[in-house]
Amino acid sequence: MKVTKASSIQEILETCPEAAEVFKRYGVDVEGECLYSVRHLPIEECTDYCGIGELEKVLDTLNASYGNNLAVQAIGALVAQEPLRASVFDEFGLDFCCGGKQSLEDACRKSGVDLRTVLDRLASNDANTGSSSERWSGSPVSDLIDHIEGTHHAYLKRELPRLSRLSEKVAGVHGDRAPELIELMNVFRELRQEIEQHTLKEEMVLFPYIRSLESQTTAQGPPFGTVANPIRCMESEHEDAGRALTRMRELTGEYVAPPDACASWKALVGGLTALDQDLRIHIHKENSILFPKALLLEKDVIPA
């Protein structure tokens, strides 16, 4: 990302949270109340509010220090900028959904992956893929919520019952000689229960409130105090789901069925592979895009 006069403070911070230190260096309090109403605007339109006297120097510093340095940017933000980067992170086993708030540098260090190798692969990926059609960072939150419900929630409502039946069938037939299938069935059963409760809470409570923030039809805070509280709960449940996915990958040898597996066994492994991929993208869109937007919206709409 190149930071320009048309970039907003919100966009800059979402893409690279460390940019707050650059703003602070130039005397700009990005958390100050006076900025909440203008942080969505191009930065050149709110210099009076920001107190930036040398805008060009600020932009140069941001670009030199952070804007073009992928290593210090949050891994979730990198996928939000360019969703096709997810395949690179999958290749190296880097968690961009539940672990999306950590910088790429930290993610590589924790996973024992060479940072320079990942940066080279990202550069190649970006050069070859061009512009992706699915970027949600600049979209209204209502559009993103409609997409999450219509795509990811609909997928879960369709696939979870089918995969439950398959896991029970395969465990019942082959569990004696492959006891890991019994544990797989139990892990999946618990995951399904948690996901169904999770999506219901989103659809009935959290998402309607976020929509009301965007339409400014909410005049006072919600009964749960602040949107940060249910978001914290949702993120914790996302981490639980991530751990379940990790365990299912371990139990299936990274979703590989034995050569002599029956059709149902192969269908189960294939279905779990697709579920894993979809759920991680789903969690990423909420953790790294929707939830940060909701937090900023609430600060704009609800008086402190």
mmCIF file of C-alpha atoms in Angstrom, residues 8 14 22 25 33 40 48 54 57 61 65 86 92 136 171 176 189 193 195 212-213 255 259 262 273:
data_model
loop_
_atom_site.group_PDB
_atom_site.id
_atom_site.type_symbol
_atom_site.label_atom_id
_atom_site.label_comp_id
_atom_site.label_asym_id
_atom_site.label_seq_id
_atom_site.Cartn_x
_atom_site.Cartn_y
_atom_site.Cartn_z
ATOM 1 C CA SER A 8 -7.736 8.224 5.398
ATOM 2 C CA GLU A 14 -6.184 -0.589 9.628
ATOM 3 C CA VAL A 22 4.577 8.044 13.073
ATOM 4 C CA ARG A 25 5.968 11.763 16.214
ATOM 5 C CA GLU A 33 -11.941 12.591 20.148
ATOM 6 C CA HIS A 40 -12.777 8.325 7.379
ATOM 7 C CA ASP A 48 -6.711 21.298 10.475
ATOM 8 C CA GLU A 54 3.966 19.172 7.221
ATOM 9 C CA LYS A 57 6.826 14.841 5.387
ATOM 10 C CA THR A 61 7.774 8.976 6.591
ATOM 11 C CA SER A 65 8.903 3.358 7.357
ATOM 12 C CA ALA A 86 -4.077 -16.068 1.723
ATOM 13 C CA PHE A 92 3.793 -21.531 4.963
ATOM 14 C CA TRP A 136 -13.944 -5.532 1.604
ATOM 15 C CA ALA A 171 -16.727 -43.473 12.444
ATOM 16 C CA ASP A 176 -12.641 -50.024 15.094
ATOM 17 C CA ARG A 189 -19.681 -32.515 16.675
ATOM 18 C CA GLN A 193 -22.514 -26.985 18.047
ATOM 19 C CA ILE A 195 -20.508 -22.642 15.238
ATOM 20 C CA SER A 212 -27.794 0.252 13.124
ATOM 21 C CA LEU A 213 -24.480 1.987 13.743
ATOM 22 C CA TYR A 255 -7.005 -34.004 5.175
ATOM 23 C CA PRO A 259 -5.578 -45.165 -0.394
ATOM 24 C CA CYS A 262 -14.291 -45.923 0.970
ATOM 25 C CA THR A 273 -10.959 -29.602 3.585
#
